[in-house]
Coordinates of C-alpha atoms in Angstrom, one line a residue:
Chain D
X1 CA 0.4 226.1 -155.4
X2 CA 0.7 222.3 -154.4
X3 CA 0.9 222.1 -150.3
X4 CA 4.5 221.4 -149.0
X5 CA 4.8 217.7 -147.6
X6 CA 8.2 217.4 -146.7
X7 CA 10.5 220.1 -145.2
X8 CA 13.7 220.0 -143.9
X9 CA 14.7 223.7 -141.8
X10 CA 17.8 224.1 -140.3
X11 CA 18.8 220.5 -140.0
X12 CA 22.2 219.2 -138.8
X13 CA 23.9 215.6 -138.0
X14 CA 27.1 214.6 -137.4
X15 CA 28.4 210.7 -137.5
X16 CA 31.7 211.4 -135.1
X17 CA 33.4 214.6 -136.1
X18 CA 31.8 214.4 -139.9
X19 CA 29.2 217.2 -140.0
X20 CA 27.0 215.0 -142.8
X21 CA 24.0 217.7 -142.6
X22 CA 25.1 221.5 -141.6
X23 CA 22.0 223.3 -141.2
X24 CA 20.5 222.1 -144.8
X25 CA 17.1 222.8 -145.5
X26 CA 14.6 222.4 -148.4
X27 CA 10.8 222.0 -148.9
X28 CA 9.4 219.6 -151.1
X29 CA 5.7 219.8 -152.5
X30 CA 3.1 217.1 -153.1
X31 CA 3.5 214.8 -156.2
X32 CA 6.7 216.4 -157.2
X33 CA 9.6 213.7 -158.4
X34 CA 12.6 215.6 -156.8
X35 CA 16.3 214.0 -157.2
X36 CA 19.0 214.3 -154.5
X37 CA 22.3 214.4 -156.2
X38 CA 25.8 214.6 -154.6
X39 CA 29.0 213.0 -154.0
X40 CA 29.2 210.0 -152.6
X41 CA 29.0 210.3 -149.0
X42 CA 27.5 213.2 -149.2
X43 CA 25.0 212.2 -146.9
X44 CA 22.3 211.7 -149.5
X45 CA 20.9 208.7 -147.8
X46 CA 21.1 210.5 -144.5
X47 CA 18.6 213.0 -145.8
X48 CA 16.1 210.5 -146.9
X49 CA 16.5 208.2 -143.5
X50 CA 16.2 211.7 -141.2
X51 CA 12.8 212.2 -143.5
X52 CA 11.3 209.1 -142.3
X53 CA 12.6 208.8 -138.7
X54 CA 15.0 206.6 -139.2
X55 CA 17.9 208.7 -138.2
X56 CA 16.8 211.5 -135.7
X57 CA 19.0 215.2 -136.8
X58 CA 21.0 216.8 -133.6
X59 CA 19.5 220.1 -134.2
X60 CA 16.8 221.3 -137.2
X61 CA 13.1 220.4 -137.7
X62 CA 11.6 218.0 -140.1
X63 CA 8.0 217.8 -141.3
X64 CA 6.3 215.1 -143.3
X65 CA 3.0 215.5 -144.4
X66 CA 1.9 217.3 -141.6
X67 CA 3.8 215.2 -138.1
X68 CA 7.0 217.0 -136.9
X69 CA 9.2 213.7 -137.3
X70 CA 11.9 215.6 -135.0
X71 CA 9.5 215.5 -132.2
X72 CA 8.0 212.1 -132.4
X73 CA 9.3 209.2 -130.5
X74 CA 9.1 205.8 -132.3
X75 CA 5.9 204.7 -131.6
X76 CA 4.2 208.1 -132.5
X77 CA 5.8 207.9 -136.3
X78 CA 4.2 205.0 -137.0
X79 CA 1.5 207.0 -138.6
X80 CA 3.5 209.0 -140.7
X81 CA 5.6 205.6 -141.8
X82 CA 2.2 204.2 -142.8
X83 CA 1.9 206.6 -145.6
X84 CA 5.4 207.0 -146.7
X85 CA 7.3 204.1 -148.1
X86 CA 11.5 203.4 -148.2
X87 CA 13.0 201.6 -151.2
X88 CA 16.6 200.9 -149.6
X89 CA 19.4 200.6 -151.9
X90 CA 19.8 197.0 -151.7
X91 CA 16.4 195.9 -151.4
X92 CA 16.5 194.8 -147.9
X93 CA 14.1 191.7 -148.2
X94 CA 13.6 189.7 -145.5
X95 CA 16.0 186.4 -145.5
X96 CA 13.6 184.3 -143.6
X97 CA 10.9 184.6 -145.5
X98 CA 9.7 184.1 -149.5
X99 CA 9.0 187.1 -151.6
X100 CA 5.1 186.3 -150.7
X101 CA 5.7 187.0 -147.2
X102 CA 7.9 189.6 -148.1
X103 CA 5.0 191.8 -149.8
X104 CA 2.6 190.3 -147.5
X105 CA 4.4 191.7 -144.7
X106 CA 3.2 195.7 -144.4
X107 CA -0.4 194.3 -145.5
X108 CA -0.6 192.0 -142.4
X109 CA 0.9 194.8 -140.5
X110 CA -1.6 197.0 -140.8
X111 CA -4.3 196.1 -142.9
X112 CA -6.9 193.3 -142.0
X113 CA -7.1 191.3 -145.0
X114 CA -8.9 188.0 -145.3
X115 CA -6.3 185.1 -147.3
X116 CA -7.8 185.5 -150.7
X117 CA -7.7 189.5 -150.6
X118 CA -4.1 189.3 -149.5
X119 CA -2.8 186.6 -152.0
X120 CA -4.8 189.0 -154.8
X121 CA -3.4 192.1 -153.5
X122 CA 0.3 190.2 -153.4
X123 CA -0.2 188.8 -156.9
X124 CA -1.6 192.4 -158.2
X125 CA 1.7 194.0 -157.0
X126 CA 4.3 191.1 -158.3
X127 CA 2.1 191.8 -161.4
X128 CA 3.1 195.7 -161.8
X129 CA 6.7 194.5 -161.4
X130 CA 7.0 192.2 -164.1
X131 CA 7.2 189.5 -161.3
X132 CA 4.0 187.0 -161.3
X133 CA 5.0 183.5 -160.0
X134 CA 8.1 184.2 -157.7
X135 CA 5.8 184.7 -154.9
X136 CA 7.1 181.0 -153.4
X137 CA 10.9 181.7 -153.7
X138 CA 13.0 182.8 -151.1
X139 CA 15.0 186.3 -151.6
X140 CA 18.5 184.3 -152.1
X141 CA 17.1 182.7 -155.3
X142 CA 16.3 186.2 -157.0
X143 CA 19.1 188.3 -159.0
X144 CA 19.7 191.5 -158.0
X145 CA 17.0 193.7 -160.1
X146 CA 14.8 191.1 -159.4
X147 CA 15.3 191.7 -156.0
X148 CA 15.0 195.5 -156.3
X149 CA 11.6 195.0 -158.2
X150 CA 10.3 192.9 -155.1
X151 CA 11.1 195.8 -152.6
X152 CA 9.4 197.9 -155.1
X153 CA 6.5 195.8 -155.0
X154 CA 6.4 195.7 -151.0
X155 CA 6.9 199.8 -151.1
X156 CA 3.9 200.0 -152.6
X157 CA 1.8 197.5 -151.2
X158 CA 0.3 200.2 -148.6
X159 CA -0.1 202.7 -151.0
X160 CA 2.4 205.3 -150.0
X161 CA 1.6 208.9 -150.5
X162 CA 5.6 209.6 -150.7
X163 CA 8.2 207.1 -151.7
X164 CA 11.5 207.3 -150.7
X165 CA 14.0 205.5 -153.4
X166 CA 17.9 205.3 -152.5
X167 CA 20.2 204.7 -155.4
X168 CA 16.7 202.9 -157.3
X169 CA 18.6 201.8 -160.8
X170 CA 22.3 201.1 -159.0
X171 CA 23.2 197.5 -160.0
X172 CA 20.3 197.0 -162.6
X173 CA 20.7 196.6 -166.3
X174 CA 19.1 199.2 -168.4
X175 CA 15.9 197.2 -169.2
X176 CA 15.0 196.5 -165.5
X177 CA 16.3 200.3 -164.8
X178 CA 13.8 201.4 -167.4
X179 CA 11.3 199.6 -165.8
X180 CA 11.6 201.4 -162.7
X181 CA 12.0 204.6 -164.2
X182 CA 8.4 204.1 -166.1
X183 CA 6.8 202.8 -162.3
X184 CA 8.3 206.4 -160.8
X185 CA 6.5 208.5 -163.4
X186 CA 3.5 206.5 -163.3
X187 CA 3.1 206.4 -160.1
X188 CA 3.4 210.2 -160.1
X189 CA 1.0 210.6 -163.2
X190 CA -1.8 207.6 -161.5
X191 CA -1.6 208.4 -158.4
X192 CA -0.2 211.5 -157.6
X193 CA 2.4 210.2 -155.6
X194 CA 5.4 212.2 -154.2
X195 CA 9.0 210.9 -155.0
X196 CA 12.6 211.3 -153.6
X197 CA 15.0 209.9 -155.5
X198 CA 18.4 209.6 -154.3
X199 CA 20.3 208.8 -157.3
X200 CA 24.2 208.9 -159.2
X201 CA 22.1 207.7 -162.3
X202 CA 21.5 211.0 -164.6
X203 CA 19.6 209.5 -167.4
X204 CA 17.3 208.2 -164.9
X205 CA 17.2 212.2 -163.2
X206 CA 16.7 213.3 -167.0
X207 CA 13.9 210.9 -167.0
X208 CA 12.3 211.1 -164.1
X209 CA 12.8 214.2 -162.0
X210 CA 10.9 217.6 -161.8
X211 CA 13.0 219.2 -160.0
X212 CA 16.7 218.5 -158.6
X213 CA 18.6 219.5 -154.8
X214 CA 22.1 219.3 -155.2
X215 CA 23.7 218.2 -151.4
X216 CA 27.3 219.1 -150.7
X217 CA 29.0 220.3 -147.9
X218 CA 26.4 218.6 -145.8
X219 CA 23.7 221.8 -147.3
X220 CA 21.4 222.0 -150.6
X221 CA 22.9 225.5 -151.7
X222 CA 21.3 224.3 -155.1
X223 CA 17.6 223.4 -156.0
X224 CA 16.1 224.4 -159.5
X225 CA 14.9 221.8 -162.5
X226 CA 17.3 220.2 -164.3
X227 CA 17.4 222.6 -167.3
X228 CA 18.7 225.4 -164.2
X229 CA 20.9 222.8 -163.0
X230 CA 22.1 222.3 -166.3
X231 CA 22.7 226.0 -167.8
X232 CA 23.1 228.2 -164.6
X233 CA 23.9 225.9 -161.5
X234 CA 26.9 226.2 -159.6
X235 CA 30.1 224.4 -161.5
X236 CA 30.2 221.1 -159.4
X237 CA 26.6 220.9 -160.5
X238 CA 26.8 221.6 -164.0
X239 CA 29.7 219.0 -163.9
X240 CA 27.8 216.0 -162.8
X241 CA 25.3 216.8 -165.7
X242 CA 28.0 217.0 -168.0
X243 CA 30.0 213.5 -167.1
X244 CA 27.1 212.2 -165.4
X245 CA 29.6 211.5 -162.5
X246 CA 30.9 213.4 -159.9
X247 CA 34.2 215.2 -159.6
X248 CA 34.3 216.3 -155.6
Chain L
X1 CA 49.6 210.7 -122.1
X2 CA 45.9 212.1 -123.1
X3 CA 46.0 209.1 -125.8
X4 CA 47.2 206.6 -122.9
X5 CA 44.5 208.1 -120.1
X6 CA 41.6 208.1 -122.9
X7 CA 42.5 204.4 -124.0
X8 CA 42.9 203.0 -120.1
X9 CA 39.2 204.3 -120.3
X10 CA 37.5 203.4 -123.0
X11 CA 37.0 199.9 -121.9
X12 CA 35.4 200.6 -119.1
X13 CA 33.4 203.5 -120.8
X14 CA 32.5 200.8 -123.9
X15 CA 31.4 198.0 -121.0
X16 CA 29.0 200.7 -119.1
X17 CA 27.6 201.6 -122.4
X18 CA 26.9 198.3 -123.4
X19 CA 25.4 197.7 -120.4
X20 CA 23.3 200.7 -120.1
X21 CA 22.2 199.3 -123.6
X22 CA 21.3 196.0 -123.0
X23 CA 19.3 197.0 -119.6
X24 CA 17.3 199.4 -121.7
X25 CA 16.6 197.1 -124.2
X26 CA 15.6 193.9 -121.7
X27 CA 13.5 196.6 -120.4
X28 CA 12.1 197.2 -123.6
X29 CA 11.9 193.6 -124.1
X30 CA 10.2 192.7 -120.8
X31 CA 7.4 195.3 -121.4
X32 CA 6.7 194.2 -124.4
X33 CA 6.5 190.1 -124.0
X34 CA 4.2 190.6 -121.4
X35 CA 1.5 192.9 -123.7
X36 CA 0.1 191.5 -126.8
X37 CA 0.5 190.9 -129.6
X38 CA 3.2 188.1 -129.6
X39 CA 4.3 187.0 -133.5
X40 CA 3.3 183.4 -132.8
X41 CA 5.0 181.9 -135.8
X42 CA 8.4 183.6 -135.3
X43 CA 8.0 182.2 -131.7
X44 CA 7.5 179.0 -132.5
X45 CA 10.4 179.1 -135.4
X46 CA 12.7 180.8 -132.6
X47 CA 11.5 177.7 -130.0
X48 CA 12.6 174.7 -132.6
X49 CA 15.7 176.4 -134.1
X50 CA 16.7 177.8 -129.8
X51 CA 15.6 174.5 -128.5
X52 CA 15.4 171.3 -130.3
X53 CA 18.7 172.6 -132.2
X54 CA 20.3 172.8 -128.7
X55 CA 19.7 169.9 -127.4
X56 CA 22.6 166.9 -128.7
X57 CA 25.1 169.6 -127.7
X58 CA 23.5 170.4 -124.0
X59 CA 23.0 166.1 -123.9
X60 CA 26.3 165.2 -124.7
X61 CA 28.1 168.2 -122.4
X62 CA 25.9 167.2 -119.2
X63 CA 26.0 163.0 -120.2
X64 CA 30.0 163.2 -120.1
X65 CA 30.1 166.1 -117.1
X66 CA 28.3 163.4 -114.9
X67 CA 30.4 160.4 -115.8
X68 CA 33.4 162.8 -114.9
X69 CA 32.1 163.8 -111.8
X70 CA 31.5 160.2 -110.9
X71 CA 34.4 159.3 -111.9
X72 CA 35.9 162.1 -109.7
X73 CA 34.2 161.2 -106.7
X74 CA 34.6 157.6 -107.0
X75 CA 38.3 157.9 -106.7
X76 CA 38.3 160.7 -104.1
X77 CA 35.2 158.8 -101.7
X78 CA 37.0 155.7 -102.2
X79 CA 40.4 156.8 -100.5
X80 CA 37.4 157.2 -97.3
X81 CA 35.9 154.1 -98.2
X82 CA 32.5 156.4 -99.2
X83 CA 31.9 155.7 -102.6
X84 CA 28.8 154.9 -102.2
X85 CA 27.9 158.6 -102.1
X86 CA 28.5 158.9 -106.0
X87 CA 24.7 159.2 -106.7
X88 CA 24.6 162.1 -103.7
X89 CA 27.3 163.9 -105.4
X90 CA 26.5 163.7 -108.7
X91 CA 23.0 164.8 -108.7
X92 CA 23.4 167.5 -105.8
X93 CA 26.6 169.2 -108.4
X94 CA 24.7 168.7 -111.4
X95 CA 20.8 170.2 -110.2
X96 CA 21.9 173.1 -108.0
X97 CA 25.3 174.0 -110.1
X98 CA 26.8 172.4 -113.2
X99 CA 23.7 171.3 -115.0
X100 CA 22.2 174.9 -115.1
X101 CA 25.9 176.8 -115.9
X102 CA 26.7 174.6 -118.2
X103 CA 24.0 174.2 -120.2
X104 CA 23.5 177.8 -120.4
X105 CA 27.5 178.3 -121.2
X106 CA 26.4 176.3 -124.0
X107 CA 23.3 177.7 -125.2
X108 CA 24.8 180.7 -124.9
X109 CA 27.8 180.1 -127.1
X110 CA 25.4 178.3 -129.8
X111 CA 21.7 180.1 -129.6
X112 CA 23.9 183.8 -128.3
X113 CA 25.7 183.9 -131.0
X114 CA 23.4 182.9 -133.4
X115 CA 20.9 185.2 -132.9
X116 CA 23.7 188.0 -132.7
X117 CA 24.9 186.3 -136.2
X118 CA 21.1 186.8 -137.2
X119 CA 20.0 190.0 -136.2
X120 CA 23.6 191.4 -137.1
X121 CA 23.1 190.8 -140.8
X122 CA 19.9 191.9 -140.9
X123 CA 20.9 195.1 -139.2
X124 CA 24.0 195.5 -142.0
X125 CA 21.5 195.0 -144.7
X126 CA 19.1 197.5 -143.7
X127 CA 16.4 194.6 -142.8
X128 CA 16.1 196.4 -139.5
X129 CA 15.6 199.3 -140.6
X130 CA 13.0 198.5 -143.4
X131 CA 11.0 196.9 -140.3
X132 CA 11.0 200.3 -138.9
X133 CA 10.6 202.4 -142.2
X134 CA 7.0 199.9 -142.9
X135 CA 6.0 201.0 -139.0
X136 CA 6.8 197.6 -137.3
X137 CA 8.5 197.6 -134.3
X138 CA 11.9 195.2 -134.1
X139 CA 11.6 194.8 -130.6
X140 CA 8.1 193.2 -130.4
X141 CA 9.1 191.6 -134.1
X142 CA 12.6 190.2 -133.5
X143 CA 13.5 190.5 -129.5
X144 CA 10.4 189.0 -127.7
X145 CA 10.0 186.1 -130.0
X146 CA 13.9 185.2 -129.2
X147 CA 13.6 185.6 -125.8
X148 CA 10.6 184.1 -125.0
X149 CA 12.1 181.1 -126.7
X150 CA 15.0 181.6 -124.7
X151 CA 13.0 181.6 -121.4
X152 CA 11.1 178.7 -122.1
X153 CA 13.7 176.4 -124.1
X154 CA 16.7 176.7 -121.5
X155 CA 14.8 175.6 -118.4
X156 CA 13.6 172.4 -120.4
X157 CA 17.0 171.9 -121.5
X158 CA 18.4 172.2 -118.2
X159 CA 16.1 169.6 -116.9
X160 CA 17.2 167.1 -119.6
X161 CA 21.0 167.8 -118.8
X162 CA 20.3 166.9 -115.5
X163 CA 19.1 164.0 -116.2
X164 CA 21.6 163.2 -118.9
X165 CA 24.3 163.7 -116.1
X166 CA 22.7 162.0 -113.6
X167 CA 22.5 158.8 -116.1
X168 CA 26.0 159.2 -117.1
X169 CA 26.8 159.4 -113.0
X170 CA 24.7 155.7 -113.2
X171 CA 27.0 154.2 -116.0
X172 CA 30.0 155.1 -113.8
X173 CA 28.4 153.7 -110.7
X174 CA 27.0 150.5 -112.3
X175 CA 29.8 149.7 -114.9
X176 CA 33.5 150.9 -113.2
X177 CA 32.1 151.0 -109.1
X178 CA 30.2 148.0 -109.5
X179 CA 27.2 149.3 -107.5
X180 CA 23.5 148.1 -108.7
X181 CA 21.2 150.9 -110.6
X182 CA 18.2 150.4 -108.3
X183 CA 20.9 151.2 -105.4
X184 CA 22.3 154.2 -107.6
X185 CA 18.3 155.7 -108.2
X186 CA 17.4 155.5 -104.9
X187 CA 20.1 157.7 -103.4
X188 CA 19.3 160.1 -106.1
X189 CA 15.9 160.4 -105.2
X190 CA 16.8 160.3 -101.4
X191 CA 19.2 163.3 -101.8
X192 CA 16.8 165.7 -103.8
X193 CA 14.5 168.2 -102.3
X194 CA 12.4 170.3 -103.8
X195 CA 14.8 173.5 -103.1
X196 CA 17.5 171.8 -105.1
X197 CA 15.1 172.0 -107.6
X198 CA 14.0 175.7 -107.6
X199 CA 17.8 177.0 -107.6
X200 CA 18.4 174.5 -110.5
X201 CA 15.5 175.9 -112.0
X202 CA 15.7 179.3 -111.0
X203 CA 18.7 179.9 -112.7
X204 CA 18.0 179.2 -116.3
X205 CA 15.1 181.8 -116.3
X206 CA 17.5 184.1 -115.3
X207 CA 20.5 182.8 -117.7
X208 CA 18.2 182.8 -120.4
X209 CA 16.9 186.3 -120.4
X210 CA 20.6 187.3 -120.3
X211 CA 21.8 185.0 -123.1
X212 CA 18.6 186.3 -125.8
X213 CA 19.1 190.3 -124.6
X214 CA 22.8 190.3 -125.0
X215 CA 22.6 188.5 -128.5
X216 CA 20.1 190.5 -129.5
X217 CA 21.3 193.8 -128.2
X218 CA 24.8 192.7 -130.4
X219 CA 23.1 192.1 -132.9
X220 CA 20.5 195.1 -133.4
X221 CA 24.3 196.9 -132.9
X222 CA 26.1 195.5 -135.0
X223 CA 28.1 197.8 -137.8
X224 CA 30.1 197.6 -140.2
X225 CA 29.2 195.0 -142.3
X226 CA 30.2 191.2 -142.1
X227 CA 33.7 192.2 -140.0
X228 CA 31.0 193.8 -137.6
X229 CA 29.2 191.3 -137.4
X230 CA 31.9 188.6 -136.5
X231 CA 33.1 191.4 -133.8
X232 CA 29.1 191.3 -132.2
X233 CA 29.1 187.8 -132.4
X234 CA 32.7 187.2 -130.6
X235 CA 31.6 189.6 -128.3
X236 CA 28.3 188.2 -127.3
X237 CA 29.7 184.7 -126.4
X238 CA 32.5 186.4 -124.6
X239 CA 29.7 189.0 -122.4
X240 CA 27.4 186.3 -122.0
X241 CA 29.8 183.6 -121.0
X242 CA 31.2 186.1 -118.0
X243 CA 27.4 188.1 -117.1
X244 CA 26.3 183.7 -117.0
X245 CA 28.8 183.5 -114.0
X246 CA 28.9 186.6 -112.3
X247 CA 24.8 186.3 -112.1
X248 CA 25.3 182.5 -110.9
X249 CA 26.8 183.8 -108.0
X250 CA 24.1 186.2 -107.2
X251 CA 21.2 184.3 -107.7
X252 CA 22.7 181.5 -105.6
X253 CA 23.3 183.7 -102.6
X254 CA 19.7 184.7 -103.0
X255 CA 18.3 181.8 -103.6
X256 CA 20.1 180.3 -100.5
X257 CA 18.9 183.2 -98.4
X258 CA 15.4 183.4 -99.6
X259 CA 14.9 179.6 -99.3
X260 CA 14.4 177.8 -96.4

């Protein structure tokens, strides 16, 4: 039995008077690829952004590989933020700076790297996304999966022992999507690393994922692999397998 | 009537949250410029882009505010046959009043709103929060470089609007009233004394700390994509404009009581 490094008990947040989370809970183990599935606005991305601290729960308890993110302030996640990395759905590069810089940011952060090691460790990452040679341009000269392939890059530039991907493949074409589909597993095979995907793609689920939650009505009444989810889930669930969208 | 009671207070309920806010985070801010480490190449991006780019608009405002207020004076003294106070005038209104509220009206219309403009889109497109997710703290990253640009940048452009005003007082003088430039300088430097010049002073620190935390406390706020972040920046040139006034007035009463 793998240990558990994320777990969510009990956890609730409302944005106004939209209950997002209603005391949802789940437990994820190390190195598993799990994929959170769910309407849109389901709060899907909430429940990756309340794993890392980014959006603190009004009542419930998170833990991530061992810190109880509910109870840290800022300063004290920084630890547990070292070791987990965010792929956000749009990439979120920095403007001001090149895609160099961009990679080169967490390193500088927290790693003391002389100029060579850092230039080899930012040309080793563009490298495992198909990327050598953009290093110089700025983010507003990229397309859109190229763009999604540099965040990828700078998600792994600290070596994360979880990665946190929202909506991953949204907006790519199907060779780029592939290629991020192959990094997920490999990752997972290499490196033993633990993924979250937060996804509407269901090839890429059928691809990717170990094991699926199924988020609606702010709790994760479902959680099985996909052949469960497929032949004995709830209807809604069994649905979005079917169409690969969701009817809610 | 509950819909009319709860919308007479929501103003004032929005402006004491946005104030509680902004405290917080200049306090935030404060602690942080004053402990290493500082980014040194954002500051120094911040300091060209919040200075240099300020300074034809601070030039131009404080080179035609003092030919007006010679202008101004010349035909107001003249009805007492005391024009040649121009240069007394001049520089007295522009180093303990105008040159410091204006140039910080401006900066903080142009540099305010920029940074709100700035930190707003990155906020919208998650920037922010990837800082955070990667363990790097926006404060220290995007607040203290801003401001400390802020602090340094206003009181040097004050001290160039001054002079800028005071040389547009001289054209007047010279050119329309007909009085010589030696004449002009020398009642300048007769009328200034060094407390003229710590009020004058005194007030862009003060401006400028209020001009950086607003717009970045609009900014790091900002939601709602690019609507939002039109609404942050209207609203940081509106908040920074009045808070640039209101604090005039108090540091001037202090100043005045704490100098001699």
């Amino acid at each position: 039995m793998k240990d558990i490094v994320i777990s969510f008990e009990e956890v609730s947040r409302a944005f106004g008077k939209k209950r997002v989370l209603d005391h949802a809970s789940f437990e994820i183990a190390g190195g598993e690829i799990v994929a959170i599935l769910g309407a849109s606005g389901s709060g899907k991305s909430v429940t990756l952004k309340t794993i890392n601290g980014l959006i603190t729960p009004d009542e419930g308890k998170v833990e991530v590989l061992g810190h109880t993110v509910t109870e840290l302030s800022e300063e004290e996640l920084s630890p547990m933020r070292r070791r987990v990395s965010y792929l956000f759905q749009g990439g979120a590069l920095f403007d001001s700076m090149s895609v160099f810089e961009n990679i080169a940011f967490p390193l500088r952060e927290h790693l003391d790297l002389s100029r060579e090691e850092l230039r080899e460790k930012v040309e080793e990452l563009l490298a495992m996304v198909d990327l050598e040679g953009v290093g110089p341009l700025s983010p507003s000269e990229l397309s859109g999966g190229m763009k999604k392939r540099v965040a990828v890059a700078r998600a792994l530039a600290l070596e994360p022992e979880i990665i946190l991907y929202d909506e991953p493949t949204t907006g790519l074409d199907p060779v780029t999507g592939e290629t991020i589909a192959h990094l997920i597993l490999d990752l997972d095979r290499r490196l033993g690393v633990t993924s979250v995907v937060v996804t509407h793609d269901i090839p890429l689920v059928l691809r990717v994922a170990d094991r699926v939650l199924f988020l609606e009505d702010g709790r994760f009444d479902f959680t099985g692999s996909i052949e469960e989810a497929r032949s004995s889930g709830p209807e809604t669930v069994r649905n979005f397998f079917k169409s690969g969208v969701i009817h809610a | 009537m509950i819909m009319n009671l709860s919308s007479l207070f929501s103003g004032p309920v929005q402006l004491v949250a946005l104030l509680g806010g902004a405290f917080r985070l200049g306090w935030k801010a404060l602690l942080r410029m004053v402990t290493p480490p500082l980014d040194l190449k954002e500051s120094l991006r911040q300091l060209d882009r919040i200075g240099v780019g300020s300074l034809n608009l601070t030039n131009i405002t404080a080179l035609f505010t003092g030919m007006v207020l010679a202008v101004q004076s010349a035909y107001t003294l003249s009805k007492f046959g005391a024009r040649l106070y121009i240069g007394e005038i001049v520089t007295l209104s522009l180093v303990r009043e105008l040159g410091p509220v204006l140039t910080a009206l401006m900066v903080g219309g142009r540099v305010g709103a920029g940074i709100t403009a700035e930190l707003g889109s990155m906020t919208v497109t998650e920037q922010v929060d990837a800082l955070r997710s990667m363990a790097a703290d926006p404060i220290r990253k995007l607040v203290v470089p801003r401001t400390w640009a802020t602090l340094i940048m206003l009181p040097l452009l004050t001290v160039m609007a001054d002079a800028m005003g005071i040389l547009g007082g001289m054209l007047i003088a010279v050119f329309q009233e007909g009085l010589s430039s030696s004449f002009y300088f020398s009642r300048v430097f007769r009328t200034l004394e060094m407390n003229d010049l710590i009020l004058g002073l005194s007030k862009p620190a003060v401006f400028a700390f209020i001009i950086a935390i607003i717009g970045c406390y609009n900014g790091l706020n900002a939601r709602g994509g690019a609507d939002g972040v039109g609404r942050a920046t209207t609203n940081t040139v509106y908040a920074a404009s009045i808070a640039i006034l209101i604090a005039d007035f108090f540091v001037t009463k202090l100043m005045i009581g704490l100098l001699p």
